Coordinates of C-alpha atoms (C1' of nucleotides) in Angstrom, one line a residue:
Chain A
M1 CA 9.5 -54.2 14.1
L2 CA 6.5 -55.5 15.7
A3 CA 5.5 -52.2 17.2
R4 CA 6.2 -50.7 13.8
S5 CA 4.1 -53.0 11.8
T6 CA 1.3 -52.9 14.4
S7 CA 1.2 -49.1 14.2
R8 CA 1.3 -49.3 10.4
A9 CA -1.7 -51.5 10.3
I10 CA -3.6 -49.3 12.6
V11 CA -2.6 -46.2 10.8
T12 CA -3.3 -47.4 7.2
D13 CA -6.6 -48.5 8.4
R14 CA -7.3 -45.1 9.7
C15 CA -6.0 -43.6 6.4
A16 CA -8.5 -45.3 4.3
S17 CA -11.5 -45.4 6.6
L18 CA -11.3 -42.5 9.0
G19 CA -8.4 -40.5 7.7
C20 CA -8.4 -38.7 4.5
S21 CA -11.5 -36.8 3.5
V22 CA -11.3 -37.8 -0.2
C23 CA -11.6 -41.4 0.8
R24 CA -14.9 -41.1 2.7
G25 CA -17.7 -43.0 0.9
I26 CA -15.3 -44.4 -1.6
D27 CA -15.8 -48.0 -2.6
S28 CA -13.7 -50.7 -1.0
A29 CA -11.7 -51.7 -4.1
I30 CA -10.1 -48.2 -4.1
K31 CA -9.7 -48.4 -0.3
Q32 CA -7.8 -51.6 -0.7
E33 CA -5.5 -50.2 -3.3
L34 CA -4.8 -47.2 -1.1
E35 CA -4.0 -49.3 1.9
R36 CA -1.6 -51.3 -0.2
L37 CA 0.2 -48.0 -1.2
A38 CA 0.2 -46.5 2.2
R39 CA 3.4 -45.9 4.1
V40 CA 3.7 -44.2 7.5
R41 CA 6.2 -41.4 8.1
R42 CA 6.8 -39.5 11.3
Y43 CA 8.4 -36.1 11.7
A44 CA 9.5 -34.3 14.8
A45 CA 8.3 -30.7 15.4
G46 CA 10.2 -28.4 13.1
E47 CA 11.2 -30.9 10.5
T48 CA 10.6 -30.2 6.9
V49 CA 8.5 -32.7 4.9
F50 CA 9.4 -31.0 1.7
G51 CA 10.7 -27.6 0.9
E52 CA 9.5 -24.9 -1.4
E53 CA 10.5 -25.6 -5.1
E54 CA 11.3 -29.1 -4.2
E55 CA 10.3 -32.4 -5.8
I56 CA 7.1 -33.8 -4.5
P57 CA 7.7 -37.5 -4.0
F58 CA 4.6 -38.3 -2.1
V59 CA 1.2 -37.1 -1.0
G60 CA -1.0 -38.3 1.8
N61 CA -3.0 -37.4 4.7
V62 CA -2.2 -36.3 8.3
V63 CA -2.9 -38.9 10.9
S64 CA -1.8 -36.9 13.9
G65 CA -0.2 -33.6 14.6
V66 CA -0.2 -30.3 12.7
L67 CA 1.6 -29.4 9.5
R68 CA 2.1 -25.9 8.2
M69 CA 2.2 -25.0 4.5
Q70 CA 4.3 -21.9 4.1
K71 CA 6.0 -19.7 1.6
T72 CA 9.2 -17.7 2.2
I73 CA 10.5 -14.7 0.3
P74 CA 14.2 -14.2 -0.2
D75 CA 14.5 -11.7 2.7
G76 CA 13.2 -14.2 5.1
R77 CA 9.6 -13.1 5.6
Q78 CA 7.3 -16.0 5.9
Q79 CA 3.6 -16.6 5.5
I80 CA 1.7 -19.7 6.4
V81 CA -0.9 -20.3 3.7
G82 CA -2.5 -23.3 5.4
L83 CA -2.5 -25.5 8.4
L84 CA -3.0 -29.2 8.0
V85 CA -4.7 -31.2 10.8
P86 CA -5.6 -34.8 11.1
S87 CA -7.6 -36.1 8.1
D88 CA -6.4 -33.3 5.8
M89 CA -4.6 -34.3 2.6
F90 CA -1.2 -32.8 2.0
G91 CA 1.0 -32.5 -1.0
R92 CA 0.1 -31.5 -4.5
V93 CA -0.9 -33.9 -7.3
F94 CA -0.1 -33.3 -10.9
S95 CA 2.7 -30.9 -10.2
H96 CA 6.4 -31.7 -10.3
R97 CA 7.4 -29.0 -7.8
S98 CA 5.8 -27.7 -4.7
Q99 CA 4.9 -24.0 -4.4
V100 CA 5.0 -24.2 -0.7
S101 CA 7.1 -25.9 1.9
I102 CA 5.5 -28.3 4.3
E103 CA 6.8 -28.5 7.8
A104 CA 5.8 -30.1 11.0
A105 CA 4.4 -27.6 13.5
T106 CA 4.2 -30.4 16.1
P107 CA 5.3 -34.0 16.0
V108 CA 3.3 -35.5 13.2
T109 CA 2.4 -38.9 11.8
L110 CA 1.6 -39.0 8.1
C111 CA 0.0 -41.7 5.9
C112 CA 1.8 -41.3 2.6
Y113 CA 1.3 -42.6 -0.9
S114 CA 3.8 -42.3 -3.8
R115 CA 2.6 -39.3 -5.7
R116 CA 3.0 -41.1 -9.1
A117 CA 1.0 -44.1 -7.8
F118 CA -1.7 -41.9 -6.3
E119 CA -2.0 -40.0 -9.6
A120 CA -2.3 -43.3 -11.5
L121 CA -5.1 -44.3 -9.1
L122 CA -6.9 -41.0 -9.8
G123 CA -6.6 -41.8 -13.5
R124 CA -8.1 -45.3 -13.0
F125 CA -10.9 -44.2 -10.7
P126 CA -12.8 -41.1 -11.8
A127 CA -14.9 -41.3 -8.7
L128 CA -11.7 -40.8 -6.6
E129 CA -10.6 -37.9 -8.8
H130 CA -14.0 -36.4 -8.4
R131 CA -13.6 -36.6 -4.6
M132 CA -10.3 -34.9 -5.0
L133 CA -11.8 -32.1 -7.1
L134 CA -14.4 -31.4 -4.4
S135 CA -11.8 -31.4 -1.7
I136 CA -9.6 -28.9 -3.6
L137 CA -12.6 -26.7 -4.3
D138 CA -13.1 -26.5 -0.6
E139 CA -9.5 -25.6 -0.1
L140 CA -9.9 -22.8 -2.6
D141 CA -13.0 -21.5 -0.8
A142 CA -11.0 -21.5 2.4
A143 CA -8.1 -19.7 0.7
Q144 CA -10.5 -17.0 -0.5
D145 CA -11.8 -16.5 3.0
W146 CA -8.2 -16.1 4.2
M147 CA -7.5 -13.5 1.5
M148 CA -10.3 -11.5 2.9
L149 CA -9.0 -11.9 6.4
L150 CA -5.5 -10.9 5.5
G151 CA -6.6 -8.1 3.1
C152 CA -9.0 -6.2 5.2
Q153 CA -9.4 -7.3 8.8
T154 CA -7.8 -6.1 11.9
V155 CA -5.5 -8.2 14.0
M156 CA -8.2 -8.6 16.7
E157 CA -10.7 -9.8 14.0
R158 CA -8.1 -12.3 12.7
V159 CA -7.4 -13.7 16.1
A160 CA -11.1 -14.0 16.9
T161 CA -11.7 -15.7 13.6
F162 CA -8.9 -18.1 14.2
L163 CA -10.2 -19.0 17.6
L164 CA -13.6 -19.7 16.2
I165 CA -12.1 -22.0 13.6
V166 CA -10.2 -23.9 16.2
R167 CA -13.4 -24.1 18.3
G168 CA -15.3 -25.4 15.2
R169 CA -12.8 -28.2 14.8
S170 CA -12.6 -29.1 18.4
P171 CA -14.3 -32.4 19.6
G172 CA -17.8 -32.0 20.8
L173 CA -18.7 -30.3 17.5
S174 CA -17.6 -33.1 15.2
A175 CA -20.1 -35.4 16.8
P176 CA -23.5 -33.9 16.4
A177 CA -24.4 -33.4 20.0
P178 CA -28.0 -33.9 20.8
N179 CA -28.4 -31.1 23.4
R180 CA -25.5 -29.1 22.2
P181 CA -23.4 -28.6 25.3
T182 CA -20.5 -28.0 22.9
S183 CA -17.2 -27.8 24.5
Y184 CA -16.2 -24.3 25.2
E185 CA -12.7 -25.3 26.0
I186 CA -10.4 -25.1 23.1
E187 CA -6.8 -26.1 22.5
V188 CA -4.7 -24.1 20.0
P189 CA -2.3 -26.6 18.6
I190 CA 0.4 -24.2 17.5
N191 CA 2.6 -21.6 19.1
R192 CA 2.3 -17.8 18.9
R193 CA 4.9 -17.5 16.2
D194 CA 3.0 -19.8 13.9
M195 CA -0.3 -18.2 14.7
A196 CA 1.3 -14.9 13.7
A197 CA 2.7 -16.2 10.4
Y198 CA -0.7 -17.7 9.6
L199 CA -2.6 -14.5 10.5
G200 CA -0.2 -12.2 8.8
T201 CA 0.9 -10.4 12.0
T202 CA 3.4 -10.8 14.9
A203 CA 3.5 -12.9 18.0
E204 CA 3.4 -9.8 20.1
S205 CA 0.2 -8.6 18.5
I206 CA -1.4 -12.0 18.9
S207 CA -0.6 -12.0 22.5
R208 CA -2.0 -8.5 23.0
S209 CA -5.2 -9.4 21.3
I210 CA -5.7 -12.5 23.4
Q211 CA -5.0 -10.7 26.6
E212 CA -7.5 -8.0 25.6
M213 CA -10.1 -10.6 25.0
A214 CA -9.5 -12.0 28.4
R215 CA -9.8 -8.5 29.8
Q216 CA -13.1 -8.1 28.1
G217 CA -14.3 -11.4 29.5
V218 CA -14.6 -13.1 26.2
L219 CA -12.4 -15.9 27.2
R220 CA -10.4 -17.3 30.1
I221 CA -6.7 -18.2 29.6
A222 CA -5.9 -21.5 31.2
D223 CA -2.4 -21.6 29.7
A224 CA -0.9 -20.3 26.5
C225 CA -2.6 -22.9 24.4
H226 CA -5.8 -23.6 26.4
F227 CA -8.7 -21.2 26.6
E228 CA -12.2 -21.3 27.7
I229 CA -14.7 -19.3 25.6
L230 CA -16.9 -17.4 28.0
N231 CA -18.8 -15.3 25.6
E232 CA -19.1 -16.8 22.1
R233 CA -21.5 -14.1 20.8
Q234 CA -18.9 -11.4 21.7
L235 CA -16.2 -13.5 20.1
I236 CA -18.2 -13.7 16.9
W237 CA -18.8 -10.0 17.0
L238 CA -15.1 -9.4 17.5
S239 CA -14.4 -11.6 14.4
G240 CA -16.1 -9.0 12.3
R241 CA -18.9 -11.3 11.1
G242 CA -21.4 -9.8 13.6
E243 CA -24.7 -8.3 12.4
A244 CA -23.0 -5.0 12.0
E245 CA -25.0 -3.2 14.6
R246 CA -24.4 0.4 13.7
R247 CA -22.7 0.5 10.4
P248 CA -22.4 3.9 8.6
E249 CA -24.1 2.8 5.3
R250 CA -21.9 5.1 3.4
Q251 CA -23.0 4.6 -0.2
L252 CA -26.6 5.6 0.0
L253 CA -26.1 9.2 1.1
I254 CA -27.4 10.7 -2.1
A255 CA -30.1 13.1 -1.2
Chain B
M1 CA -31.2 -10.3 -34.1
L2 CA -28.9 -11.0 -36.9
A3 CA -26.1 -9.2 -35.2
R4 CA -26.9 -11.2 -32.1
S5 CA -26.7 -14.6 -33.6
T6 CA -23.7 -13.7 -35.6
S7 CA -21.8 -12.7 -32.5
R8 CA -23.1 -15.8 -30.8
A9 CA -21.6 -18.0 -33.4
I10 CA -18.3 -16.3 -33.3
V11 CA -18.2 -16.3 -29.5
T12 CA -19.1 -19.9 -28.9
D13 CA -16.5 -20.9 -31.4
R14 CA -14.0 -19.0 -29.3
C15 CA -15.3 -20.5 -26.2
A16 CA -14.6 -24.0 -27.2
S17 CA -11.4 -23.5 -29.3
L18 CA -9.6 -20.4 -28.0
G19 CA -11.5 -19.5 -25.0
C20 CA -11.6 -21.5 -21.8
S21 CA -8.4 -23.0 -20.7
V22 CA -10.0 -26.3 -19.6
C23 CA -11.1 -26.9 -23.2
R24 CA -7.7 -26.7 -24.7
G25 CA -6.6 -30.0 -26.1
I26 CA -9.9 -31.6 -25.4
D27 CA -11.4 -33.9 -28.0
S28 CA -13.9 -32.6 -30.5
A29 CA -16.9 -34.6 -29.2
I30 CA -16.7 -32.6 -25.9
K31 CA -16.2 -29.4 -27.8
Q32 CA -19.3 -29.9 -29.8
E33 CA -21.3 -30.6 -26.6
L34 CA -19.9 -27.5 -25.1
E35 CA -20.8 -25.4 -28.1
R36 CA -24.3 -26.7 -28.0
L37 CA -24.6 -25.6 -24.4
A38 CA -23.0 -22.2 -24.8
R39 CA -25.0 -19.1 -24.3
V40 CA -23.6 -15.6 -24.5
R41 CA -24.3 -13.0 -21.8
R42 CA -23.2 -9.4 -21.7
Y43 CA -22.9 -7.2 -18.6
A44 CA -22.2 -3.5 -18.3
A45 CA -19.4 -2.3 -16.0
G46 CA -20.6 -2.5 -12.4
E47 CA -23.3 -5.1 -13.0
T48 CA -23.4 -8.2 -10.8
V49 CA -23.3 -11.6 -12.4
F50 CA -24.1 -13.2 -9.2
G51 CA -24.0 -12.1 -5.6
E52 CA -22.4 -13.6 -2.6
E53 CA -24.5 -16.5 -1.1
E54 CA -26.6 -16.6 -4.2
E55 CA -27.5 -19.5 -6.4
I56 CA -25.1 -20.4 -9.2
P57 CA -27.2 -21.0 -12.3
F58 CA -24.3 -21.1 -14.7
V59 CA -20.6 -21.3 -15.2
G60 CA -18.5 -20.3 -18.2
N61 CA -15.6 -18.4 -19.4
V62 CA -14.8 -14.8 -20.0
V63 CA -14.7 -13.8 -23.7
S64 CA -13.9 -10.1 -23.2
G65 CA -13.6 -7.7 -20.3
V66 CA -12.7 -8.2 -16.7
L67 CA -14.7 -9.6 -13.8
R68 CA -13.9 -9.3 -10.1
M69 CA -14.6 -12.0 -7.6
Q70 CA -15.1 -10.3 -4.3
K71 CA -16.2 -10.8 -0.7
T72 CA -17.9 -8.3 1.5
I73 CA -18.2 -8.2 5.3
P74 CA -21.3 -6.8 6.9
D75 CA -19.7 -3.4 7.7
G76 CA -19.0 -2.9 4.0
R77 CA -15.3 -3.7 3.7
Q78 CA -14.5 -5.5 0.5
Q79 CA -11.7 -7.7 -0.7
I80 CA -11.3 -8.8 -4.3
V81 CA -10.1 -12.4 -4.2
G82 CA -9.5 -12.7 -7.9
L83 CA -9.8 -11.0 -11.2
L84 CA -11.1 -12.9 -14.2
V85 CA -9.8 -12.0 -17.7
P86 CA -10.6 -13.4 -21.1
S87 CA -10.2 -17.2 -21.3
D88 CA -10.6 -17.6 -17.5
M89 CA -13.4 -19.9 -16.3
F90 CA -15.8 -18.3 -13.8
G91 CA -18.4 -19.8 -11.4
R92 CA -18.1 -22.7 -9.1
V93 CA -19.1 -26.2 -10.0
F94 CA -20.5 -28.7 -7.5
S95 CA -21.7 -26.0 -5.1
H96 CA -25.1 -24.7 -4.7
R97 CA -24.1 -21.3 -3.4
S98 CA -21.3 -19.0 -4.3
Q99 CA -18.9 -17.9 -1.6
V100 CA -18.0 -14.8 -3.6
S101 CA -19.9 -12.3 -5.7
I102 CA -18.9 -11.9 -9.3
E103 CA -19.2 -8.4 -10.8
A104 CA -18.2 -6.8 -14.1
A105 CA -15.2 -4.5 -13.5
T106 CA -15.6 -3.4 -17.2
P107 CA -18.2 -4.3 -19.8
V108 CA -17.9 -8.0 -20.3
T109 CA -19.0 -10.7 -22.6
L110 CA -19.3 -14.2 -21.1
C111 CA -19.8 -17.6 -22.7
C112 CA -22.0 -19.5 -20.3
Y113 CA -23.1 -23.0 -19.7
S114 CA -25.8 -24.1 -17.4
R115 CA -24.0 -25.3 -14.3
R116 CA -26.1 -28.5 -14.0
A117 CA -25.4 -29.4 -17.7
F118 CA -21.7 -28.6 -17.3
E119 CA -21.5 -30.8 -14.2
A120 CA -23.2 -33.6 -16.1
L121 CA -20.6 -33.2 -18.8
L122 CA -17.8 -33.4 -16.3
G123 CA -19.4 -36.6 -15.1
R124 CA -19.5 -38.1 -18.5
F125 CA -16.1 -37.1 -19.6
P126 CA -13.4 -37.8 -17.0
A127 CA -10.8 -36.1 -19.2
L128 CA -12.7 -32.9 -19.0
E129 CA -13.0 -33.2 -15.2
H130 CA -9.3 -33.8 -15.1
R131 CA -8.7 -30.6 -17.0
M132 CA -10.9 -28.9 -14.5
L133 CA -9.0 -30.3 -11.6
L134 CA -5.7 -29.0 -13.1
S135 CA -7.2 -25.6 -13.6
I136 CA -8.5 -25.4 -10.1
L137 CA -5.1 -26.5 -8.7
D138 CA -3.5 -23.6 -10.6
E139 CA -6.1 -21.2 -9.0
L140 CA -5.2 -22.6 -5.6
D141 CA -1.5 -21.9 -6.2
A142 CA -2.4 -18.4 -7.2
A143 CA -4.5 -17.9 -4.2
Q144 CA -1.6 -19.0 -2.0
D145 CA 0.7 -16.5 -3.7
W146 CA -1.8 -13.9 -3.0
M147 CA -2.1 -14.8 0.7
M148 CA 1.7 -14.3 0.9
L149 CA 1.3 -10.9 -0.8
L150 CA -1.5 -9.8 1.5
G151 CA 0.0 -11.2 4.6
C152 CA 3.6 -10.0 4.5
Q153 CA 4.4 -7.6 1.7
T154 CA 4.4 -3.8 1.6
V155 CA 2.1 -1.8 -0.5
M156 CA 4.9 -0.9 -2.9
E157 CA 5.8 -4.6 -3.3
R158 CA 2.1 -5.5 -3.9
V159 CA 1.8 -2.8 -6.6
A160 CA 5.0 -3.9 -8.3
T161 CA 3.9 -7.5 -8.2
F162 CA 0.5 -6.5 -9.7
L163 CA 2.2 -4.6 -12.6
L164 CA 4.4 -7.5 -13.3
I165 CA 1.4 -9.8 -13.5
V166 CA -0.3 -7.4 -15.9
R167 CA 2.8 -7.2 -17.9
G168 CA 3.1 -11.0 -18.1
R169 CA -0.4 -11.2 -19.5
S170 CA -0.1 -8.4 -22.0
P171 CA 0.2 -9.4 -25.7
G172 CA 3.8 -9.9 -26.9
L173 CA 4.4 -12.4 -24.2
S174 CA 1.6 -14.7 -25.0
A175 CA 3.2 -15.4 -28.4
P176 CA 6.7 -16.7 -27.8
A177 CA 8.7 -13.9 -29.4
P178 CA 11.8 -15.0 -31.2
N179 CA 14.0 -12.0 -30.3
R180 CA 12.0 -11.0 -27.2
P181 CA 11.3 -7.3 -27.8
T182 CA 8.4 -7.9 -25.4
S183 CA 6.0 -5.0 -25.2
Y184 CA 7.0 -2.8 -22.3
E185 CA 3.7 -0.9 -22.5
I186 CA 1.1 -2.2 -20.3
E187 CA -2.6 -1.5 -19.8
V188 CA -4.1 -1.9 -16.3
P189 CA -7.7 -2.9 -17.1
I190 CA -9.2 -1.8 -13.8
N191 CA -9.5 1.4 -11.8
R192 CA -7.6 2.4 -8.7
R193 CA -10.4 1.4 -6.3
D194 CA -10.4 -2.1 -7.7
M195 CA -6.7 -2.4 -7.6
A196 CA -6.8 -1.3 -4.0
A197 CA -9.5 -3.9 -3.1
Y198 CA -7.4 -6.5 -4.9
L199 CA -4.2 -5.6 -3.2
G200 CA -5.7 -5.1 0.3
T201 CA -4.9 -1.3 0.4
T202 CA -6.5 2.0 -0.5
A203 CA -6.6 3.9 -3.8
E204 CA -4.5 6.7 -2.3
S205 CA -1.7 4.3 -1.4
I206 CA -1.8 2.7 -4.9
S207 CA -1.5 6.2 -6.4
R208 CA 1.4 7.1 -4.2
S209 CA 3.3 3.9 -5.0
I210 CA 2.8 4.4 -8.7
Q211 CA 3.9 8.0 -8.6
E212 CA 6.9 7.0 -6.6
M213 CA 7.9 4.4 -9.2
A214 CA 7.7 7.0 -11.9
R215 CA 9.9 9.3 -9.8
Q216 CA 12.4 6.5 -9.5
G217 CA 12.3 6.1 -13.3
V218 CA 10.9 2.6 -13.1
L219 CA 8.0 3.5 -15.3
R220 CA 6.5 6.3 -17.3
I221 CA 2.8 7.2 -16.7
A222 CA 1.0 7.7 -20.0
D223 CA -2.4 8.0 -18.4
A224 CA -4.0 6.5 -15.3
C225 CA -4.2 3.1 -17.0
H226 CA -1.3 3.0 -19.3
F227 CA 2.3 2.7 -18.3
E228 CA 5.6 2.1 -20.0
I229 CA 8.0 -0.1 -18.0
L230 CA 11.4 1.5 -18.2
N231 CA 13.4 -0.6 -15.8
E232 CA 12.0 -4.1 -15.4
R233 CA 14.9 -5.3 -13.2
Q234 CA 14.1 -2.6 -10.7
L235 CA 10.4 -3.3 -10.9
I236 CA 11.2 -7.0 -10.1
W237 CA 13.4 -5.8 -7.2
L238 CA 10.6 -3.6 -5.9
S239 CA 8.2 -6.6 -6.0
G240 CA 10.3 -8.2 -3.3
R241 CA 11.3 -11.2 -5.4
G242 CA 14.8 -9.8 -6.0
E243 CA 17.9 -11.7 -5.1
A244 CA 17.8 -10.2 -1.6
E245 CA 21.0 -8.3 -1.9
R246 CA 21.8 -7.7 1.7
R247 CA 19.5 -9.6 3.9
P248 CA 20.3 -9.8 7.7
E249 CA 20.2 -13.6 8.0
R250 CA 18.8 -13.4 11.5
Q251 CA 18.4 -17.0 12.6
L252 CA 22.0 -18.2 12.4
L253 CA 23.5 -15.8 14.9
I254 CA 24.3 -18.4 17.4
A255 CA 27.9 -18.1 18.3
Chain C
dA1 C1' -18.5 24.6 -25.0
dG2 C1' -20.1 24.2 -20.3
dT3 C1' -21.6 21.8 -16.4
dT4 C1' -21.9 17.9 -13.6
dT5 C1' -19.8 13.8 -11.9
dA6 C1' -16.4 10.5 -11.1
dA7 C1' -11.6 9.2 -10.8
dT8 C1' -7.0 10.3 -9.6
dT9 C1' -3.5 12.8 -7.4
dT10 C1' -1.5 15.3 -3.6
dG11 C1' -1.2 17.0 1.1
dA12 C1' -1.8 16.7 6.2
dT13 C1' -2.8 14.1 10.1
dC14 C1' -3.7 10.1 12.8
dT15 C1' -3.4 5.4 14.3
dG16 C1' -2.9 0.3 14.4
dA17 C1' 0.4 -2.6 14.5
dA18 C1' 5.4 -3.5 13.7
dA19 C1' 9.9 -3.3 15.8
dC20 C1' 12.6 -3.1 19.5
dA21 C1' 13.5 -4.2 24.3
dA22 C1' 12.9 -6.3 28.7
dG23 C1' 10.9 -9.4 32.0
dG24 C1' 8.4 -13.5 33.2
dT25 C1' 7.1 -18.3 32.7
dT26 C1' 7.6 -23.0 31.3
dC27 C1' 9.9 -26.9 30.0
dG28 C1' 13.7 -30.1 29.2
dC29 C1' 18.1 -31.6 30.6
dG30 C1' 22.5 -32.6 32.8
Chain D
dC1 C1' 17.8 -28.7 41.6
dG2 C1' 19.6 -25.3 38.9
dC3 C1' 20.6 -23.9 34.3
dG4 C1' 19.6 -22.8 29.6
dA5 C1' 16.5 -22.3 25.9
dA6 C1' 12.2 -21.5 24.1
dC7 C1' 8.1 -19.2 24.5
dC8 C1' 5.0 -15.8 26.0
dT9 C1' 3.8 -11.3 27.8
dT10 C1' 4.3 -6.4 28.6
dG11 C1' 6.2 -1.8 27.8
dT12 C1' 8.0 1.8 24.6
dT13 C1' 9.0 3.8 20.3
dT14 C1' 8.5 4.2 15.5
dC15 C1' 6.5 4.1 11.1
dA16 C1' 3.8 2.5 7.0
dG17 C1' -0.2 3.2 5.6
dA18 C1' -5.2 4.5 6.6
dT19 C1' -8.1 8.4 7.0
dC20 C1' -9.6 12.9 6.1
dA21 C1' -9.5 16.8 3.1
dA22 C1' -8.8 19.3 -1.0
dA23 C1' -7.1 20.1 -5.6
dT24 C1' -6.7 18.4 -10.3
dT25 C1' -7.8 15.9 -14.2
dA26 C1' -10.7 13.4 -17.0
dA27 C1' -15.0 11.7 -18.6
dA28 C1' -20.0 12.0 -19.4
dC29 C1' -24.2 14.6 -20.4
dT30 C1' -26.9 18.2 -22.3

DNA sequence: AGTTTAATTTGATCTGAAACAAGGTTCGCG
DNA sequence: CGCGAACCTTGTTTCAGATCAAATTAAACT
């Protein structure tokens, strides 16, 4: 009990002040209301927070761990349409049923608000709803980037892009370093199977791409989840966003 | 001049009353403001409304024609991340630069509002901003569906899905028919190249899939853009959303 | 109508990545 | 410590779909 309420206090504090991106810079009246609503939930790796087509009883933000948002077709194929890391909001406001299932990819701690209550709050505080809008627009931009990745990039490019994203989120970059000795050690927080489902490929292909990068000296493999990036420029080039050194320029061949 | 202002009057009326989905059911004070802001623009097929990374001077909704939202990587590969058809909103509020380019896939007529002015309106009318939020959430759901399609479906499934979407939007379904003799004739409003860029494949593969469907008796090809759906059940099955007749059920093979 | 030009279809070949199949490694647990 | 269960890597085979090439059809221009 004690331990529980202690952690709750800590966690709800983080929800409102550190945690969810929509709450940043929001006035304290709203923060207080949010704290009042907040309830902590924990899930073990592999547990389902809610399934596809299910009711959405609550929304909230991730305190620790990683969630995957995924969709499944009847024959069993799965696609991860988003990963949720600490400070991300999860759930879906203003919709009865979820279009995705949300599952714990690692053990997670969530800070949850009743969906109804949260929606009511959005109605009462337009500034909060505005924050929400901005945050969803960012998600939409990210979704479009991912469509491009899935629609027309090679597996190697996808893996490189993913590693760069992980690198971008890893500590050392979050704090604006003065002299930029940004940590070149990254930790991939999910296993190969989930990476594959996220990148629209297979665990085998992921493995081959990473080993190939190591062979090229782009990175060093400490263990399956820990890498040291040795040649960031090359990694960026592999991701397909390079300057396009020698590209054919096909369209302007009209004499 | 006369013709121009005539069409403007007609069009702005449609913008506010028929046109954009966010305006539906919005009170008339807002509608009037919107009409005051509205300016019509026309583009020929192939013209760019605004390019990737460009300023976003205006937002608005499509009155007629089809726009494509697309992203390009340095080496020239392109992915269409969304098609915009009449009544869809285009543009991006609360962002200086666009993450996608918007181009006319056919001749289009747009009803445009200055982005700044529209944003100001959203600030003044929380109900309008709420509508906007709902509309963007729908877009996000659609984007997630598309990620699944690009990440783990075959070309045949993608084409079938696309045709079903076109069918769902074709007239006869928009009006809730009493006895449901829904039009089984569909018109694909874009060419094979754009279909390919949207579905993450090539024009050749699109062509092969459609010809194969015709061979199976799923549809009849009137011309490159007009089909008659002969067996909708089969088309749904081909799209991969079927009941999954005989699926292996791999995971539960633990004796 | 006749010529150019673009779009679509069809055919043949090639290839990146999936699928299948072993091994190897790591970790938790009795 | 040894056993089982995931997880990851590596090797081999197979195949869907890309690429290349050519023929056909349709649209646009004069």
